[in-house]
Amino acid sequence: MATRVVSILDKSDVLNGLFGVWDSIDALLAELPEAQWRAATPLPGWDVQGVVSHIIGTELFLDGVAAPEPDIDVKALDHVRNDIGAMNECWVRHLGTQSSSSVLEQFRAVTEGRRKVLKDMSVDDWNAEGFTPAGPESYGRFMRIRTFDCWMHEQDIRLAIQRPSDAELEGAASRLSLDEVAATLGFVVGKLAKAPEGSRIQFDLTGPLARSIRVSVDGRAQVVADFGGLEPTATVRVDALQFTRLAGGRPMCPARPQDIELGGDKEVAARIVERLNFVI
C-alpha cells in the first residue's frame, strides 16, 4: 500500500504569515468605532464582531475548549450547512452580545496563547499527520489553512468597513493563502469541473499577487510546474485577490478589477470558475 504523502511546510514561514495576519486584524480592530463592529460582512448573518468571534472560537477549539451551548437551534439557520458551521455559530452567538472591547481582549488573549503553543511545537509534531479541513495532512498544512482562513476573514472585515487591501497584499499571509488555494486546484479541475483527459489549464493571476498556476489532467488532475512545452487548452485570467474571493464563495471586491477572461476551451474554463467555490 502506498504511503500517504503529507505536506512538509517550513514552520517559520507559515507562522510568520499566521502571526502577521493576526497582527493585521488586531491593528484594524484597535481603531474601530463601536458602530463598525456591527457592520455587515459578505458572510451571511455575520457582522465584523461575528467574524472575529468565529476566529476566536476556532483558536479556542484548537486549544481543546468546547463550544458554548447555543441559545437557539443553530442548525436551523439558513447559512449553517454542517457541524463545523454549527460550532462556528455557537461562538458567534455567544460572543455577539458582548462589548467590542471584550471581544478584542479575547481575540488578543487567544492568539497570544496560540502563538506560544505554535512556537514551542516540535518540528516532528509540526510535520505529523492528523485531522485537517483538507483531510489527513500535516499540522503545518493545517496552520497554512488557518492562515488562509484568517486572511480571508481580514478581507471580509476590510470590505465591511470599506478599507480595501492594497500594500497588505504583498505580505507572507497573502502568499501562503494563494499557495493554499493553488493546492486545491487539481481537485477543482479534475473532480469538480471534470476537465477531460489531456486538459491543460492555466490560471493567470494578475495584480499584486500575480502568478501563473498550471493544472494538467493526465490520469488525474494535478498542479504542475509547466506543460512540457505544450500550450494550455484552457485559460482563466483574473485578479489574484478576486480569485481568492471566488474560491471562498465571496462576492468580488469592488476596489479591484472584476473581469474574468476565459481562453481556449471556454466551456471547460467557465465550468472550472463555477466550481471554484468549495474551499470554505
Coordinates of C-alpha atoms in Angstrom, one line a residue, residues 35-51 155-162 251:
A35 CA -20.7 51.0 15.3
Q36 CA -18.3 49.5 12.7
W37 CA -18.1 46.3 14.8
R38 CA -21.7 45.9 13.7
A39 CA -21.1 46.5 10.0
A40 CA -22.3 43.6 7.8
T41 CA -19.7 41.5 6.2
P42 CA -20.1 39.5 2.9
L43 CA -20.8 36.4 5.1
P44 CA -24.5 35.8 5.7
G45 CA -25.5 36.5 9.3
W46 CA -22.1 37.8 10.4
D47 CA -21.1 41.3 11.2
V48 CA -17.5 42.3 11.9
Q49 CA -17.9 41.1 15.5
G50 CA -19.3 37.8 14.3
V51 CA -16.2 37.2 12.1
Q155 CA -10.6 40.8 3.7
D156 CA -14.2 40.3 4.8
I157 CA -13.6 42.8 7.6
R158 CA -11.9 45.3 5.2
L159 CA -14.9 45.1 2.8
A160 CA -17.3 45.6 5.7
I161 CA -15.5 48.8 6.9
Q162 CA -14.5 50.0 3.5
P251 CA -18.6 38.4 -3.7

